[in-house]
Structures are given as structure tokens and as C-alpha cells.
Amino acid sequence: MKPAIAVVLLCSLLAVSSAAEKFDFFYLVQQWPGSFCDTRQGCCFPDTGKPPADFGIHGMWPNYAKCGRGRQEELATGLLEEDAVAFLSGVGRRGKCWPEYCDDGNALSPWEIRDMVASLDRSWPTLSCKSGRSFEFWSYEWKKHGTCSNLEQHEYFARALALKARYNLTAILAGAGIVPSDTATYSLSSVREAIARGTGATANLECNRDADGNAQLFQVYQCVDREGKKLIDCPLSMPTKCSRDKVKLPVF
Ligand SMILES: *[C@@H]1O[C@H](CO)[C@@H](O)[C@H](O)[C@H]1NC(C)=O
């Protein structure tokens, strides 16, 4: 093989192996367990027992700042180098809002996160009835989203835990008089304002419905910089699915 060809081959191999996933920010998604459990579908507690009556992490998800139409327009004008992104990561196709499953060979290792299991059990518990093992939930989140984060396994989980610990959403809402109740309802704008004031950054909100069809606060989407370290104002809004301005925060 000619040296020039070897150099070109080597360079392209290096480029692939060190390719950083291109995304713009993370959503740190936390769910209110009371709203997960009182739906028609219900919930199951993990084998470690009933989780605390506190927001729990759902995941930390790499996301594009422009998706849907906005992203398609950027792709059309060639700003995002679609071919490069799609080739290197297998995602970033037209109109996608986030990368996912960036490295199926990279399974979560219990050994890598062994020093955080107690915190993860408390802060990132599964409520799914498919498996009572929270490790399966963490593995799924790692495989789908974490492998696109440009972070190592330990760092990915450590950063999500650190952010959650730094901004206690349950305490922030309680400070604004928004406390779990089976009867009270709260305006979405008061929830929004409390979170913006308490964390210094705007967040997106998502509702679901209890078994009687009442709208309730389900998940809070906080936006985090690409390093997974600092909260930022959410660059993107999303539909709340709340349908009404008043929402419940059910007791768990
Ligand atoms: C968050 O705040 C709530 C309400 O003050 C408290 O019960 C809970 O223990 C706090 N969570 C953590 C992880 O400190």
C-alpha cells in the first residue's frame, strides 16, 4: 500500500473513532412518581421498595436545538452537514429531534457505576411493571440516550445525579406553595415561574392524566449544556399536553 493511501485511511479511521456526537443540549427529565402511578395503567415499585415522594430522574437526553421544521430548513441550506452527521452516528436524519442508540455495543456495566448505586436507587428508580430492577431502566436509558452523550458511563450518571441534587424540584415547588395534594390544583404558569426562579433557567413541562382524566404535572424537562454540567434556558418549547391551565400534583 502506498504511504499516502495509508495516511488517508488512518486519518479517516481516527476521525470516525473520535467523532463527537453532534447535539445541542441535554434534557434532564424528571418525573413526579404520584403522576406516574395514578394513571389507568398504574405502576410497580422497584425491588428496593417504594421510592421517596420526590421527583425521580427519567433520563438525560441529548437533543437538537432545531428539529421538525426548523431543522429541516437548516438541513436544506446545508448548515448541519447532514451526510457527515448521518454517516458518523447513524442518526441525524432529516427532521429528527435527537440522536439515539449511538453505540449498541456499549452496554452499561454494573462495575462502572458501583459507587453510585445507592444514589441511583433513590434518585433514578424504575416504576415500570415490566421489571422491578432499576438497573434495567438505567441500562435502557444509557443505551438509547447515554451512548450519544459524548460522556463515559460513570460521568453520564454522575452528572445527572449532581444536577438533580443541586436543584431539588420538590423543594423548589414547595417553596412556592405547590405541594402534593389530592384536591388542590395549580396554574401551569405558577409552576413554570417557580422553577425558573428556583433554578435560574426556564424548563419545559409535560402533563398526563390520572385514572379520572384530570390533568396533572408529570415531567419536568430541564435543559443542560452539552457537558451535562450547567442548566440553560430551554432553547426549544414543546407541547405540554396539559390542555388546561390548572394541574394537579397528586400525593405519592
Ligand atoms: C427534596 O426536597 C424535599 C422537600 O423538601 C425533601 O423531602 C427531599 O428529601 C429532598 N430531596 C433530596 C434528594 O434531598
GROMACS .gro file of C-alpha atoms and ligand atoms in nm:
model
  266
    1MET     CA    1   0.000   0.000   0.000
    2LYS     CA    2   0.129   0.343  -0.085
    3PRO     CA    3   0.209   0.558   0.220
    4ALA     CA    4  -0.024   0.834   0.104
    5ILE     CA    5  -0.318   0.595   0.090
    6ALA     CA    6  -0.227   0.453   0.431
    7VAL     CA    7  -0.225   0.803   0.579
    8VAL     CA    8  -0.561   0.884   0.431
    9LEU     CA    9  -0.706   0.557   0.563
   10LEU     CA   10  -0.560   0.614   0.908
   11CYS     CA   11  -0.694   0.967   0.922
   12SER     CA   12  -1.043   0.859   0.832
   13LEU     CA   13  -1.034   0.580   1.092
   14LEU     CA   14  -0.925   0.828   1.358
   15ALA     CA   15  -1.196   1.070   1.251
   16VAL     CA   16  -1.460   0.801   1.295
   17SER     CA   17  -1.337   0.673   1.630
   18SER     CA   18  -1.309   1.019   1.785
   19ALA     CA   19  -1.630   1.151   1.632
   20ALA     CA   20  -1.817   1.359   1.885
   21GLU     CA   21  -2.191   1.325   1.867
   22LYS     CA   22  -2.343   1.645   1.738
   23PHE     CA   23  -2.626   1.764   1.957
   24ASP     CA   24  -2.705   2.097   2.117
   25PHE     CA   25  -2.818   2.037   2.473
   26PHE     CA   26  -2.949   1.775   2.713
   27TYR     CA   27  -3.297   1.742   2.850
   28LEU     CA   28  -3.272   1.631   3.213
   29VAL     CA   29  -3.617   1.476   3.252
   30GLN     CA   30  -3.760   1.420   3.600
   31GLN     CA   31  -4.094   1.261   3.671
   32TRP     CA   32  -4.333   1.303   3.962
   33PRO     CA   33  -4.397   0.947   4.091
   34GLY     CA   34  -4.751   1.028   4.204
   35SER     CA   35  -4.843   1.115   3.845
   36PHE     CA   36  -4.675   0.807   3.704
   37CYS     CA   37  -4.863   0.577   3.940
   38ASP     CA   38  -5.221   0.711   3.949
   39THR     CA   39  -5.286   0.665   3.577
   40ARG     CA   40  -5.514   0.394   3.446
   41GLN     CA   41  -5.205   0.188   3.371
   42GLY     CA   42  -5.067   0.212   3.725
   43CYS     CA   43  -4.711   0.142   3.836
   44CYS     CA   44  -4.499  -0.104   4.030
   45PHE     CA   45  -4.235  -0.031   4.292
   46PRO     CA   46  -3.877  -0.144   4.236
   47ASP     CA   47  -3.737  -0.435   4.436
   48THR     CA   48  -3.565  -0.179   4.662
   49GLY     CA   49  -3.907  -0.063   4.788
   50LYS     CA   50  -4.128   0.243   4.749
   51PRO     CA   51  -3.922   0.536   4.620
   52PRO     CA   52  -3.923   0.869   4.809
   53ALA     CA   53  -4.209   1.115   4.743
   54ASP     CA   54  -3.970   1.320   4.534
   55PHE     CA   55  -3.911   1.382   4.165
   56GLY     CA   56  -3.714   1.094   4.014
   57ILE     CA   57  -3.487   1.106   3.710
   58HIS     CA   58  -3.631   0.959   3.391
   59GLY     CA   59  -3.325   1.031   3.181
   60MET     CA   60  -3.072   1.278   3.045
   61TRP     CA   61  -3.130   1.303   2.673
   62PRO     CA   62  -2.914   1.466   2.406
   63ASN     CA   63  -3.137   1.683   2.188
   64TYR     CA   64  -3.108   1.910   1.886
   65ALA     CA   65  -3.198   2.277   1.934
   66LYS     CA   66  -3.373   2.276   1.599
   67CYS     CA   67  -3.589   1.989   1.497
   68GLY     CA   68  -3.900   1.927   1.296
   69ARG     CA   69  -3.943   2.215   1.054
   70GLY     CA   70  -3.663   2.436   1.181
   71ARG     CA   71  -3.415   2.153   1.149
   72GLN     CA   72  -3.533   2.059   0.804
   73GLU     CA   73  -3.476   2.415   0.690
   74GLU     CA   74  -3.123   2.414   0.826
   75LEU     CA   75  -3.052   2.082   0.662
   76ALA     CA   76  -3.188   2.215   0.336
   77THR     CA   77  -2.943   2.504   0.345
   78GLY     CA   78  -2.659   2.266   0.429
   79LEU     CA   79  -2.572   2.420   0.766
   80LEU     CA   80  -2.570   2.090   0.950
   81GLU     CA   81  -2.359   1.878   0.714
   82GLU     CA   82  -2.624   1.611   0.720
   83ASP     CA   83  -2.412   1.350   0.546
   84ALA     CA   84  -2.130   1.377   0.797
   85VAL     CA   85  -2.366   1.354   1.093
   86ALA     CA   86  -2.566   1.067   0.946
   87PHE     CA   87  -2.256   0.875   0.844
   88LEU     CA   88  -2.077   0.904   1.176
   89SER     CA   89  -2.364   0.840   1.410
   90GLY     CA   90  -2.631   0.667   1.208
   91VAL     CA   91  -2.874   0.934   1.322
   92GLY     CA   92  -2.937   1.298   1.249
   93ARG     CA   93  -3.158   1.212   0.961
   94ARG     CA   94  -3.390   1.467   0.819
   95GLY     CA   95  -3.625   1.607   1.079
   96LYS     CA   96  -3.508   1.405   1.376
   97CYS     CA   97  -3.513   1.583   1.710
   98TRP     CA   98  -3.247   1.381   1.889
   99PRO     CA   99  -2.979   1.121   1.832
  100GLU     CA  100  -3.036   0.779   1.985
  101TYR     CA  101  -2.872   0.435   2.009
  102CYS     CA  102  -2.533   0.569   1.906
  103ASP     CA  103  -2.335   0.260   2.012
  104ASP     CA  104  -2.528  -0.062   2.057
  105GLY     CA  105  -2.210  -0.247   2.154
  106ASN     CA  106  -2.166  -0.025   2.460
  107ALA     CA  107  -2.380  -0.186   2.731
  108LEU     CA  108  -2.399  -0.037   3.079
  109SER     CA  109  -2.162  -0.211   3.318
  110PRO     CA  110  -2.265  -0.252   3.686
  111TRP     CA  111  -1.896  -0.219   3.775
  112GLU     CA  112  -1.867   0.130   3.623
  113ILE     CA  113  -2.145   0.274   3.838
  114ARG     CA  114  -2.089   0.063   4.151
  115ASP     CA  115  -2.018   0.365   4.375
  116MET     CA  116  -2.347   0.534   4.279
  117VAL     CA  117  -2.599   0.254   4.311
  118ALA     CA  118  -2.747   0.379   4.639
  119SER     CA  119  -2.797   0.730   4.496
  120LEU     CA  120  -2.934   0.593   4.173
  121ASP     CA  121  -3.182   0.372   4.360
  122ARG     CA  122  -3.304   0.681   4.545
  123SER     CA  123  -3.294   0.934   4.260
  124TRP     CA  124  -3.349   0.725   3.947
  125PRO     CA  125  -3.590   0.444   4.044
  126THR     CA  126  -3.796   0.247   3.796
  127LEU     CA  127  -4.174   0.248   3.838
  128SER     CA  128  -4.235   0.023   3.542
  129CYS     CA  129  -4.418  -0.305   3.595
  130LYS     CA  130  -4.205  -0.480   3.334
  131SER     CA  131  -3.912  -0.521   3.570
  132GLY     CA  132  -3.856  -0.421   3.930
  133ARG     CA  133  -3.486  -0.389   3.866
  134SER     CA  134  -3.386  -0.025   3.830
  135PHE     CA  135  -3.059  -0.136   3.669
  136GLU     CA  136  -3.259  -0.239   3.362
  137PHE     CA  137  -3.407   0.112   3.345
  138TRP     CA  138  -3.059   0.270   3.372
  139SER     CA  139  -2.925   0.031   3.107
  140TYR     CA  140  -3.203   0.121   2.868
  141GLU     CA  141  -3.152   0.495   2.922
  142TRP     CA  142  -2.777   0.453   2.876
  143LYS     CA  143  -2.814   0.256   2.554
  144LYS     CA  144  -3.076   0.482   2.398
  145HIS     CA  145  -2.950   0.823   2.512
  146GLY     CA  146  -2.627   0.792   2.711
  147THR     CA  147  -2.431   0.641   2.421
  148CYS     CA  148  -2.496   0.967   2.230
  149SER     CA  149  -2.382   1.192   2.516
  150ASN     CA  150  -2.004   1.201   2.449
  151LEU     CA  151  -1.966   1.104   2.818
  152GLU     CA  152  -1.832   0.787   2.976
  153GLN     CA  153  -2.078   0.573   3.169
  154HIS     CA  154  -1.972   0.693   3.514
  155GLU     CA  155  -1.965   1.058   3.411
  156TYR     CA  156  -2.306   1.041   3.246
  157PHE     CA  157  -2.481   0.911   3.557
  158ALA     CA  158  -2.274   1.125   3.796
  159ARG     CA  159  -2.366   1.446   3.611
  160ALA     CA  160  -2.736   1.367   3.607
  161LEU     CA  161  -2.728   1.290   3.980
  162ALA     CA  162  -2.531   1.608   4.057
  163LEU     CA  163  -2.779   1.826   3.869
  164LYS     CA  164  -3.075   1.666   4.038
  165ALA     CA  165  -2.916   1.708   4.381
  166ARG     CA  166  -2.832   2.071   4.312
  167TYR     CA  167  -3.186   2.172   4.215
  168ASN     CA  168  -3.441   1.993   4.432
  169LEU     CA  169  -3.759   2.042   4.230
  170THR     CA  170  -3.981   1.909   4.507
  171ALA     CA  171  -3.840   2.169   4.748
  172ILE     CA  172  -3.847   2.447   4.487
  173LEU     CA  173  -4.217   2.386   4.415
  174ALA     CA  174  -4.299   2.355   4.787
  175GLY     CA  175  -4.131   2.693   4.840
  176ALA     CA  176  -4.387   2.841   4.601
  177GLY     CA  177  -4.677   2.670   4.780
  178ILE     CA  178  -4.702   2.394   4.520
  179VAL     CA  179  -4.726   2.084   4.735
  180PRO     CA  180  -4.861   1.735   4.665
  181SER     CA  181  -5.236   1.725   4.726
  182ASP     CA  182  -5.527   1.512   4.614
  183THR     CA  183  -5.756   1.814   4.582
  184ALA     CA  184  -5.557   2.130   4.507
  185THR     CA  185  -5.486   2.247   4.152
  186TYR     CA  186  -5.208   2.481   4.048
  187SER     CA  187  -5.169   2.705   3.747
  188LEU     CA  188  -4.906   2.597   3.497
  189SER     CA  189  -4.761   2.946   3.494
  190SER     CA  190  -4.703   2.931   3.870
  191VAL     CA  191  -4.517   2.601   3.825
  192ARG     CA  192  -4.315   2.748   3.540
  193GLU     CA  193  -4.227   3.061   3.737
  194ALA     CA  194  -4.130   2.869   4.050
  195ILE     CA  195  -3.889   2.652   3.853
  196ALA     CA  196  -3.740   2.945   3.661
  197ARG     CA  197  -3.689   3.141   3.984
  198GLY     CA  198  -3.563   2.842   4.186
  199THR     CA  199  -3.316   2.713   3.926
  200GLY     CA  200  -3.231   3.027   3.729
  201ALA     CA  201  -3.338   2.866   3.400
  202THR     CA  202  -3.662   2.802   3.216
  203ALA     CA  203  -3.784   2.444   3.178
  204ASN     CA  204  -4.047   2.261   2.974
  205LEU     CA  205  -4.341   2.088   3.140
  206GLU     CA  206  -4.541   1.780   3.048
  207CYS     CA  207  -4.873   1.662   3.187
  208ASN     CA  208  -5.052   1.331   3.184
  209ARG     CA  209  -5.393   1.223   3.315
  210ASP     CA  210  -5.494   1.038   3.627
  211ALA     CA  211  -5.741   0.750   3.609
  212ASP     CA  212  -6.029   1.004   3.631
  213GLY     CA  213  -5.894   1.211   3.342
  214ASN     CA  214  -5.760   1.504   3.547
  215ALA     CA  215  -5.456   1.683   3.407
  216GLN     CA  216  -5.155   1.660   3.634
  217LEU     CA  217  -4.791   1.765   3.628
  218PHE     CA  218  -4.599   1.460   3.512
  219GLN     CA  219  -4.249   1.552   3.392
  220VAL     CA  220  -4.017   1.850   3.408
  221TYR     CA  221  -3.765   1.890   3.124
  222GLN     CA  222  -3.469   2.098   3.241
  223CYS     CA  223  -3.219   2.199   2.975
  224VAL     CA  224  -2.850   2.140   3.032
  225ASP     CA  225  -2.539   2.239   2.835
  226ARG     CA  226  -2.355   1.986   2.617
  227GLU     CA  227  -2.116   1.897   2.900
  228GLY     CA  228  -2.403   1.794   3.123
  229LYS     CA  229  -2.293   2.047   3.384
  230LYS     CA  230  -2.489   2.372   3.367
  231LEU     CA  231  -2.857   2.449   3.335
  232ILE     CA  232  -2.953   2.669   3.044
  233ASP     CA  233  -3.283   2.825   2.938
  234CYS     CA  234  -3.460   2.573   2.720
  235PRO     CA  235  -3.387   2.663   2.356
  236LEU     CA  236  -3.699   2.480   2.241
  237SER     CA  237  -4.056   2.472   2.362
  238MET     CA  238  -4.269   2.162   2.345
  239PRO     CA  239  -4.637   2.081   2.380
  240THR     CA  240  -4.730   2.040   2.747
  241LYS     CA  241  -5.022   1.802   2.682
  242CYS     CA  242  -5.186   1.979   2.977
  243SER     CA  243  -5.493   2.102   2.783
  244ARG     CA  244  -5.597   2.318   3.077
  245ASP     CA  245  -5.404   2.579   3.272
  246LYS     CA  246  -5.479   2.414   3.608
  247VAL     CA  247  -5.296   2.097   3.700
  248LYS     CA  248  -5.277   1.868   3.999
  249LEU     CA  249  -4.971   1.738   4.181
  250PRO     CA  250  -5.105   1.416   4.330
  251VAL     CA  251  -4.985   1.271   4.659
  252PHE     CA  252  -4.744   0.977   4.622
  253LIG     C1  253  -3.601   1.748   4.823
  253LIG     O1  254  -3.688   1.827   4.897
  253LIG     C2  255  -3.793   1.753   4.959
  253LIG     C3  256  -3.890   1.855   5.018
  253LIG     O2  257  -3.823   1.948   5.098
  253LIG     C4  258  -3.734   1.657   5.060
  253LIG     O3  259  -3.838   1.584   5.121
  253LIG     C5  260  -3.640   1.565   4.987
  253LIG     O4  261  -3.575   1.479   5.078
  253LIG     C6  262  -3.534   1.643   4.909
  253LIG     N1  263  -3.461   1.551   4.826
  253LIG     C7  264  -3.332   1.530   4.838
  253LIG     C8  265  -3.272   1.429   4.747
  253LIG     O5  266  -3.263   1.591   4.918
   0.00000   0.00000   0.00000
